[in-house]
Amino acid sequence: MGGAVTSLEGIIQSGGRRYRTATEYVEATLKQAILSGALLPGTPLRQEELATRFEMSRMPIREALRQLEAQGLVDFEPHRGAIVVEITLADADDNFAIRSALEPQALRLSLPHLGADDFALADEVIAEIDGETDPARMGELNRRFHMTLYAAAGLPRLLALTEQHLVAADRYLRFHLATDGDMGQAEHRALVAACRSGDETEAVAVLGRHLARAKAGLTGFFAARAAT
Amino acid sequence: MGGAVTSLEGIIQSGGRRYRTATEYVEATLKQAILSGALLPGTPLRQEELATRFEMSRMPIREALRQLEAQGLVDFEPHRGAIVVEITLADADDNFAIRSALEPQALRLSLPHLGADDFALADEVIAEIDGETDPARMGELNRRFHMTLYAAAGLPRLLALTEQHLVAADRYLRFHLATDGDMGQAEHRALVAACRSGDETEAVAVLGRHLARAKAGLTGFFAARAAT
DNA sequence: TGCCTGTCGATTGGATCCAATCTAACAATC
DNA sequence: GATTGTTAGATTGGATCCAATCGACAGGCA
């Protein structure tokens, strides 16, 4: 490990940050577009159209769509093409049931390995959320907050699955900015406090309430939408 | 709905059972092969070779591999190809952590909607397991048993995710037939009993023990393998 | 009128071809 | 002798082309 080489770190990193293949690029871009709401639910994704937009052939598009299908972000019907998955109450319920199972588990496994640095980072994110008004950015920060507390679990698949469903939930929320605009900051603070004192039972309980509250808000939104 | 058409049911069904696209067929076949252990962990999956074996071009193979990648069944490295995912202790731990979160949740949500039919079906499957010696078939039956108790949850994504990880766990088990050969039938019976009496707390507790036992067995297997 | 049928355009699925990248073996240099 | 540079073969990524399927619409028939 020579000292002179360390200066290359940043360059290598940013080089590695670039996409190694067109399919990767398309997948990441479409994923972002779907989750951010830029592509509305139900939007048909025509391969030819995407190909011209991305300035490449249909092939990388096809492979990217296949991967998004496996991730549950698009619905694929043979010979009929792909559409952005719809947002329904049933899906939201489903998502919350999964999150309510995964997140407490991740928290339990992570809690014993959390240190002062992690709590400080969590506090920082909470503060950032306080100062933020852009809903898209708030969703991103909310996700970062949760994942910060789970990260020490050290189980990559559990964490990836958890984050995936957190991101999906964020997508639901993005379509009902209606709520008070508060992401449950009181609960966020209570959660960090419980974690700091190492109280697993309390932490899991707070997290459970936090998720239940988010679910209630979303259910209310769907009820309101159905009523109009 | 003419009566003469009903005789076609079987044919239509088996026709519908057939794959609508080559990619679907390849995906299902490879999935089965990987999970059943026919394709050993670490096996490189060369597109050209698979193409000749399946008697088609590389294209459906490529798309199928991409989907398997998204499902976590193969590892994909750009320009280097796909290999069957390795089986490691870390992965097994990860898998059990996920199952331990999802399955109790599925059971809790399903329990209130379970009826006598479901319990009878569960009993049947238990009996079948008793009379079975083929480990592959036992894994399949074990999966059926668990999913029977969860099915009434009525949340498709939660159930699909649960089943996916059950199947993956089965793959781990297939490589250590070493264990007593008993899939925890005593716990299976206790689980059904608890469900019958509607005792959620007890049912979830039994399920937790069941999963912990399976995990302990698998951990022991890895320890033994590392020691050799 | 209402339903079935067949044809046409649009779109996706699959095959073939070429380019880019990786792996491994070998030669050259220090 | 070890390391680096080079080159050839294998393998995957991407482009282009053809075939199969779907949806809509028009026309025939009871």
XYZ file of C-alpha atoms (C1' of nucleotides) in Angstrom:
516
model
C 0.000 0.000 0.000
C 2.212 2.886 -1.196
C 1.481 6.405 -0.043
C 1.655 7.992 -3.494
C -1.183 5.864 -4.788
C -3.747 7.062 -2.278
C -4.228 10.298 -4.208
C -5.748 8.282 -7.036
C -8.527 7.108 -4.764
C -10.965 9.812 -5.761
C -10.365 9.417 -9.450
C -10.731 5.672 -9.307
C -13.893 6.050 -7.291
C -15.490 8.461 -9.704
C -14.388 6.251 -12.566
C -15.984 3.284 -10.849
C -19.049 5.416 -10.318
C -19.621 5.502 -14.078
C -21.667 2.765 -15.578
C -19.770 -0.142 -17.014
C -22.532 -1.068 -19.378
C -25.420 0.583 -21.169
C -27.916 -1.732 -19.526
C -26.718 -0.645 -16.075
C -27.159 2.965 -17.045
C -30.650 2.484 -18.382
C -31.700 0.430 -15.394
C -30.441 2.992 -12.882
C -31.993 5.884 -14.784
C -35.393 4.264 -15.201
C -35.394 3.114 -11.602
C -34.722 6.647 -10.445
C -37.405 7.995 -12.764
C -40.014 5.552 -11.536
C -39.269 5.947 -7.838
C -39.043 9.713 -8.049
C -42.405 9.845 -9.735
C -41.096 11.326 -12.965
C -42.636 8.330 -14.692
C -46.217 8.103 -13.531
C -47.807 4.786 -12.564
C -49.346 3.047 -15.540
C -47.107 4.733 -18.073
C -46.381 2.323 -20.925
C -42.669 1.918 -21.585
C -42.227 1.417 -25.316
C -38.847 -0.027 -26.117
C -38.426 1.831 -29.372
C -39.247 5.161 -27.790
C -36.860 4.613 -24.888
C -34.175 3.487 -27.320
C -34.308 6.750 -29.245
C -34.418 8.767 -26.035
C -31.373 7.001 -24.643
C -29.724 7.072 -28.073
C -29.020 3.384 -28.265
C -30.594 0.236 -29.635
C -33.532 -1.577 -28.084
C -31.313 -4.291 -26.650
C -30.027 -2.584 -23.480
C -33.548 -1.283 -22.888
C -34.962 -4.782 -23.036
C -32.477 -6.131 -20.535
C -32.993 -3.210 -18.177
C -36.770 -3.659 -18.314
C -36.377 -7.336 -17.523
C -34.399 -6.490 -14.407
C -36.875 -3.856 -13.337
C -39.603 -6.445 -13.758
C -37.805 -8.792 -11.383
C -37.524 -5.911 -8.922
C -41.224 -5.269 -9.084
C -40.936 -1.794 -10.556
C -42.590 -2.516 -13.881
C -45.253 -4.961 -14.965
C -44.320 -7.059 -17.933
C -46.760 -8.900 -20.155
C -45.435 -11.094 -22.948
C -45.826 -9.501 -26.377
C -47.523 -6.519 -24.802
C -44.678 -4.674 -23.194
C -43.934 -3.056 -19.880
C -45.789 -0.437 -17.870
C -44.799 1.366 -14.698
C -46.406 -0.482 -11.789
C -49.630 1.030 -10.554
C -50.024 2.418 -7.073
C -52.891 0.799 -5.221
C -54.023 0.565 -1.651
C -53.432 -3.181 -1.770
C -49.833 -2.652 -2.842
C -49.285 -0.067 -0.147
C -50.681 -2.424 2.496
C -48.466 -5.152 1.189
C -45.454 -2.889 1.299
C -46.133 -1.812 4.852
C -46.626 -5.384 6.000
C -43.195 -6.199 4.600
C -41.542 -3.123 6.063
C -43.149 -3.763 9.445
C -41.511 -7.159 9.426
C -38.089 -6.242 8.046
C -37.322 -2.950 9.737
C -37.754 -4.055 13.355
C -35.646 -7.101 12.586
C -32.924 -4.964 11.024
C -33.040 -2.605 13.978
C -32.795 -5.426 16.518
C -29.774 -6.919 14.799
C -28.112 -3.568 14.271
C -28.732 -2.033 17.687
C -26.007 -3.843 19.660
C -23.371 -2.705 17.148
C -24.367 0.934 16.929
C -21.890 3.473 18.296
C -21.739 7.168 19.106
C -20.758 7.977 15.496
C -23.901 6.369 14.188
C -26.138 8.264 16.578
C -24.416 11.525 15.710
C -24.988 10.813 12.031
C -28.642 10.027 12.698
C -29.007 13.323 14.578
C -27.464 15.162 11.648
C -29.938 13.645 9.236
C -32.823 14.556 11.525
C -31.611 18.142 11.544
C -31.322 18.128 7.772
C -34.895 16.935 7.474
C -36.009 19.807 9.697
C -34.471 22.299 7.290
C -35.780 20.660 4.157
C -38.959 21.484 2.249
C -38.500 19.640 -1.045
C -40.533 16.437 -0.657
C -38.272 14.426 -2.938
C -35.250 15.305 -0.877
C -37.142 14.631 2.347
C -37.913 11.121 1.200
C -34.257 10.575 0.422
C -33.242 11.863 3.855
C -35.870 9.787 5.591
C -34.469 6.737 3.888
C -30.928 7.676 4.917
C -32.052 8.115 8.518
C -33.639 4.700 8.732
C -30.795 2.943 6.991
C -28.245 4.602 9.256
C -29.806 2.875 12.235
C -30.014 -0.477 10.454
C -26.608 -0.496 8.784
C -24.753 -2.163 11.637
C -26.829 -5.312 11.225
C -24.206 -6.326 8.702
C -26.505 -8.546 6.668
C -26.334 -7.262 3.097
C -29.425 -8.977 1.762
C -31.612 -8.005 4.664
C -30.438 -4.422 4.341
C -30.872 -4.337 0.572
C -34.374 -5.740 0.881
C -35.244 -3.255 3.585
C -33.942 -0.318 1.610
C -35.755 -1.499 -1.498
C -39.071 -1.432 0.321
C -38.284 1.857 1.986
C -37.693 3.383 -1.412
C -40.894 1.858 -2.719
C -42.800 3.282 0.226
C -41.306 6.645 -0.548
C -42.845 6.399 -3.969
C -46.289 5.942 -2.454
C -45.757 8.909 -0.195
C -44.685 11.067 -3.085
C -48.178 10.883 -4.449
C -49.855 12.187 -1.347
C -47.785 15.143 -0.222
C -51.088 15.936 1.457
C -49.944 14.793 4.896
C -48.791 17.300 7.430
C -45.434 17.490 5.727
C -43.842 16.142 8.864
C -42.172 12.780 8.411
C -42.653 11.863 12.024
C -39.711 13.747 13.358
C -40.851 13.335 16.955
C -40.720 9.587 16.484
C -37.365 9.863 14.761
C -35.959 11.612 17.811
C -37.564 9.150 20.193
C -36.140 6.314 18.150
C -32.598 7.633 18.358
C -33.030 8.239 22.083
C -34.173 4.679 22.670
C -31.277 3.360 20.590
C -28.783 5.491 22.500
C -29.936 4.012 25.785
C -29.745 0.555 24.237
C -33.395 -0.126 24.978
C -34.313 -2.603 22.272
C -37.903 -3.112 23.358
C -38.621 0.619 23.401
C -36.807 1.223 20.118
C -38.746 -1.486 18.321
C -41.987 -0.197 19.832
C -41.295 3.354 18.638
C -40.414 2.075 15.192
C -43.626 0.084 15.114
C -45.673 3.180 15.957
C -43.762 5.161 13.354
C -44.593 2.662 10.632
C -48.198 2.357 11.769
C -48.601 6.118 11.615
C -47.172 6.271 8.107
C -49.477 3.493 7.050
C -52.507 5.209 8.536
C -51.667 8.396 6.676
C -51.376 6.571 3.412
C -54.579 4.612 3.933
C -56.361 7.871 4.616
C -55.025 9.274 1.376
C -56.349 6.364 -0.630
C -59.721 6.607 1.069
C -59.883 10.292 0.199
C -58.882 9.629 -3.390
C -61.510 6.912 -3.757
C -64.143 9.285 -2.394
C -63.575 12.003 -4.996
C -70.030 -21.225 -21.839
C -70.925 -24.373 -23.831
C -70.667 -27.784 -22.233
C -68.640 -29.248 -25.082
C -65.809 -26.873 -24.412
C -65.172 -28.057 -20.858
C -63.375 -31.113 -22.168
C -60.741 -28.820 -23.563
C -59.983 -27.551 -20.067
C -57.117 -29.925 -19.477
C -55.535 -29.162 -22.818
C -55.908 -25.431 -22.347
C -54.557 -25.691 -18.858
C -51.535 -27.649 -19.952
C -51.244 -25.240 -22.827
C -51.378 -22.362 -20.378
C -48.943 -24.264 -18.258
C -46.565 -24.094 -21.193
C -44.335 -21.134 -21.403
C -45.444 -18.228 -23.518
C -41.894 -17.243 -24.291
C -38.526 -18.893 -24.517
C -37.093 -16.588 -21.878
C -39.762 -17.700 -19.407
C -38.930 -21.302 -20.078
C -35.197 -20.809 -19.620
C -35.706 -18.772 -16.477
C -37.984 -21.351 -14.871
C -35.731 -24.230 -15.826
C -32.535 -22.616 -14.590
C -34.245 -21.504 -11.399
C -35.375 -25.031 -10.731
C -31.917 -26.372 -11.516
C -30.198 -23.936 -9.183
C -32.603 -24.356 -6.286
C -32.699 -28.115 -6.593
C -28.947 -28.244 -6.492
C -28.558 -29.709 -9.966
C -26.393 -26.701 -10.752
C -23.786 -26.479 -8.022
C -22.864 -23.175 -6.417
C -20.095 -21.412 -8.294
C -20.869 -23.083 -11.595
C -20.163 -20.666 -14.446
C -23.131 -20.249 -16.770
C -21.758 -19.728 -20.270
C -24.362 -18.280 -22.556
C -23.194 -20.120 -25.649
C -23.211 -23.472 -23.876
C -26.680 -22.933 -22.433
C -27.907 -21.793 -25.836
C -26.877 -25.041 -27.486
C -28.289 -27.085 -24.605
C -31.640 -25.306 -24.818
C -31.470 -25.380 -28.617
C -32.011 -21.676 -29.091
C -29.979 -18.517 -29.544
C -28.121 -16.731 -26.800
C -30.752 -14.013 -26.555
C -33.368 -15.737 -24.364
C -30.537 -17.045 -22.200
C -29.241 -13.541 -21.657
C -32.594 -12.191 -20.611
C -33.249 -15.118 -18.301
C -29.852 -14.683 -16.641
C -30.591 -11.016 -16.094
C -33.799 -11.858 -14.309
C -32.123 -14.504 -12.193
C -29.517 -11.921 -11.283
C -32.236 -9.587 -10.017
C -33.642 -12.482 -7.997
C -30.303 -13.130 -6.384
C -29.867 -16.597 -7.850
C -26.844 -15.854 -10.004
C -23.990 -13.404 -9.694
C -23.405 -11.293 -12.751
C -20.194 -9.462 -13.540
C -20.038 -7.257 -16.629
C -18.081 -8.858 -19.484
C -17.319 -11.832 -17.291
C -20.598 -13.668 -17.224
C -22.814 -15.285 -14.652
C -22.141 -17.916 -12.024
C -24.506 -19.727 -9.697
C -24.450 -17.899 -6.372
C -22.199 -19.434 -3.767
C -23.520 -20.846 -0.529
C -21.881 -19.249 2.456
C -22.583 -19.060 6.142
C -23.060 -15.318 5.804
C -25.727 -15.821 3.150
C -27.471 -18.446 5.239
C -27.500 -16.121 8.245
C -28.850 -13.370 6.064
C -31.546 -15.624 4.720
C -32.614 -16.748 8.171
C -32.747 -13.206 9.446
C -35.100 -12.359 6.604
C -37.245 -15.438 7.091
C -37.428 -14.835 10.828
C -38.874 -11.439 10.059
C -41.236 -12.333 7.229
C -42.704 -15.640 8.313
C -44.032 -14.577 11.734
C -45.535 -11.527 10.082
C -47.189 -13.652 7.390
C -48.479 -16.029 10.028
C -49.904 -13.234 12.187
C -51.735 -11.713 9.251
C -52.956 -15.054 7.963
C -54.019 -16.645 11.242
C -57.359 -14.835 11.719
C -58.488 -15.930 8.259
C -57.509 -19.584 8.487
C -60.302 -22.146 8.493
C -60.787 -25.851 9.082
C -59.956 -26.618 5.454
C -56.573 -24.994 5.782
C -55.728 -26.926 8.935
C -56.827 -30.166 7.318
C -54.582 -29.421 4.356
C -51.692 -28.652 6.678
C -52.238 -31.960 8.474
C -52.195 -33.768 5.147
C -48.895 -32.232 4.203
C -47.426 -33.174 7.579
C -48.508 -36.749 6.979
C -46.946 -36.685 3.526
C -43.671 -35.492 4.965
C -43.738 -38.396 7.419
C -43.945 -40.854 4.552
C -41.316 -39.178 2.408
C -37.605 -39.987 2.229
C -36.475 -38.112 -0.870
C -34.881 -34.899 0.486
C -35.796 -32.865 -2.603
C -39.441 -33.774 -2.212
C -39.295 -33.143 1.515
C -38.093 -29.613 0.925
C -40.953 -29.055 -1.474
C -43.461 -30.380 1.040
C -41.974 -28.337 3.849
C -42.428 -25.255 1.714
C -46.022 -26.206 0.941
C -46.729 -26.681 4.639
C -45.448 -23.279 5.618
C -47.129 -21.474 2.750
C -50.439 -23.173 3.520
C -50.476 -21.475 6.904
C -49.473 -18.103 5.464
C -51.680 -18.054 2.388
C -54.666 -16.412 4.042
C -52.658 -13.258 4.691
C -53.790 -12.192 1.220
C -50.805 -9.975 0.555
C -49.268 -11.224 -2.688
C -45.926 -9.500 -2.381
C -45.354 -10.514 1.204
C -46.221 -14.095 0.322
C -44.048 -14.139 -2.785
C -41.109 -12.751 -0.858
C -41.635 -15.264 1.928
C -41.825 -18.174 -0.462
C -38.767 -16.960 -2.341
C -36.695 -17.061 0.820
C -38.175 -20.370 1.902
C -37.074 -21.857 -1.400
C -33.635 -20.342 -1.018
C -33.338 -21.787 2.474
C -34.285 -25.134 1.045
C -31.291 -24.851 -1.239
C -28.988 -24.426 1.734
C -30.517 -27.420 3.452
C -30.067 -29.547 0.372
C -26.333 -29.353 0.824
C -26.346 -30.725 4.324
C -28.666 -33.681 4.300
C -26.554 -34.507 7.328
C -29.186 -33.390 9.835
C -31.413 -35.928 11.493
C -33.568 -36.053 8.389
C -36.444 -34.741 10.439
C -37.721 -31.379 9.269
C -39.008 -30.480 12.708
C -42.239 -32.389 12.464
C -42.934 -32.024 16.170
C -42.843 -28.273 15.739
C -44.973 -28.514 12.628
C -47.658 -30.296 14.630
C -47.373 -27.860 17.525
C -47.677 -24.997 15.069
C -50.893 -26.313 13.579
C -52.272 -26.970 17.048
C -51.551 -23.419 18.143
C -53.134 -22.064 14.956
C -56.213 -24.223 15.442
C -56.733 -22.780 18.886
C -56.206 -19.309 17.489
C -53.337 -18.652 19.861
C -51.269 -16.142 17.926
C -48.627 -15.667 20.597
C -47.984 -19.359 20.934
C -48.032 -19.950 17.164
C -45.489 -17.217 16.535
C -43.341 -18.531 19.391
C -43.368 -22.055 17.963
C -42.524 -20.742 14.528
C -39.655 -18.757 16.001
C -38.258 -21.860 17.670
C -38.712 -23.805 14.466
C -36.699 -21.284 12.480
C -34.049 -21.007 15.196
C -33.611 -24.762 15.206
C -33.204 -24.871 11.441
C -30.691 -22.083 11.632
C -28.719 -23.803 14.362
C -28.557 -26.972 12.310
C -27.279 -25.113 9.297
C -24.724 -23.150 11.284
C -23.447 -26.403 12.704
C -23.099 -27.789 9.210
C -20.997 -24.852 8.090
C -18.834 -25.104 11.189
C -18.243 -28.784 10.465
C -17.433 -28.085 6.838
C -14.958 -25.374 7.785
C -13.269 -27.759 10.214
C -12.536 -30.444 7.648
C -78.178 -5.368 -34.921
C -74.774 -8.118 -32.880
C -71.093 -11.306 -33.275
C -67.523 -13.611 -35.456
C -63.532 -13.440 -38.660
C -59.722 -11.878 -41.142
C -56.415 -8.465 -42.283
C -53.097 -4.630 -41.209
C -50.114 -1.778 -38.465
C -47.584 -1.603 -34.294
C -44.781 -3.808 -30.979
C -42.252 -7.286 -28.870
C -39.535 -11.894 -29.094
C -35.663 -14.251 -31.140
C -31.604 -14.902 -34.397
C -27.504 -13.390 -36.313
C -23.714 -10.414 -36.754
C -20.056 -7.205 -35.196
C -17.564 -4.657 -31.486
C -15.707 -4.334 -26.858
C -13.701 -6.536 -23.020
C -11.666 -10.073 -20.363
C -8.379 -14.165 -19.566
C -4.402 -16.503 -20.275
C -0.182 -17.505 -22.317
C 4.159 -15.858 -23.930
C 7.936 -12.565 -24.819
C 10.716 -8.807 -23.281
C 12.858 -6.150 -19.814
C 14.834 -4.963 -15.426
C 13.519 -14.856 -11.687
C 9.777 -11.732 -11.205
C 7.250 -8.240 -13.330
C 5.373 -5.910 -17.138
C 3.776 -5.515 -21.991
C 1.705 -7.854 -25.810
C -1.083 -10.687 -28.370
C -4.579 -14.333 -29.433
C -8.698 -16.697 -28.176
C -12.896 -16.817 -25.761
C -16.897 -14.546 -24.073
C -20.066 -11.032 -23.358
C -22.361 -6.405 -24.811
C -24.812 -4.029 -28.401
C -26.837 -3.366 -33.193
C -29.579 -4.867 -36.804
C -32.704 -7.832 -38.974
C -36.622 -11.092 -39.324
C -40.561 -13.656 -37.220
C -44.397 -14.018 -34.057
C -47.999 -11.950 -31.533
C -51.283 -8.427 -30.170
C -54.933 -4.713 -30.871
C -57.954 -2.387 -33.666
C -60.866 -2.031 -37.347
C -63.519 -3.391 -41.340
C -66.484 -6.631 -43.501
C -69.360 -10.876 -43.725
C -73.008 -13.711 -41.686
C -76.832 -15.338 -38.716
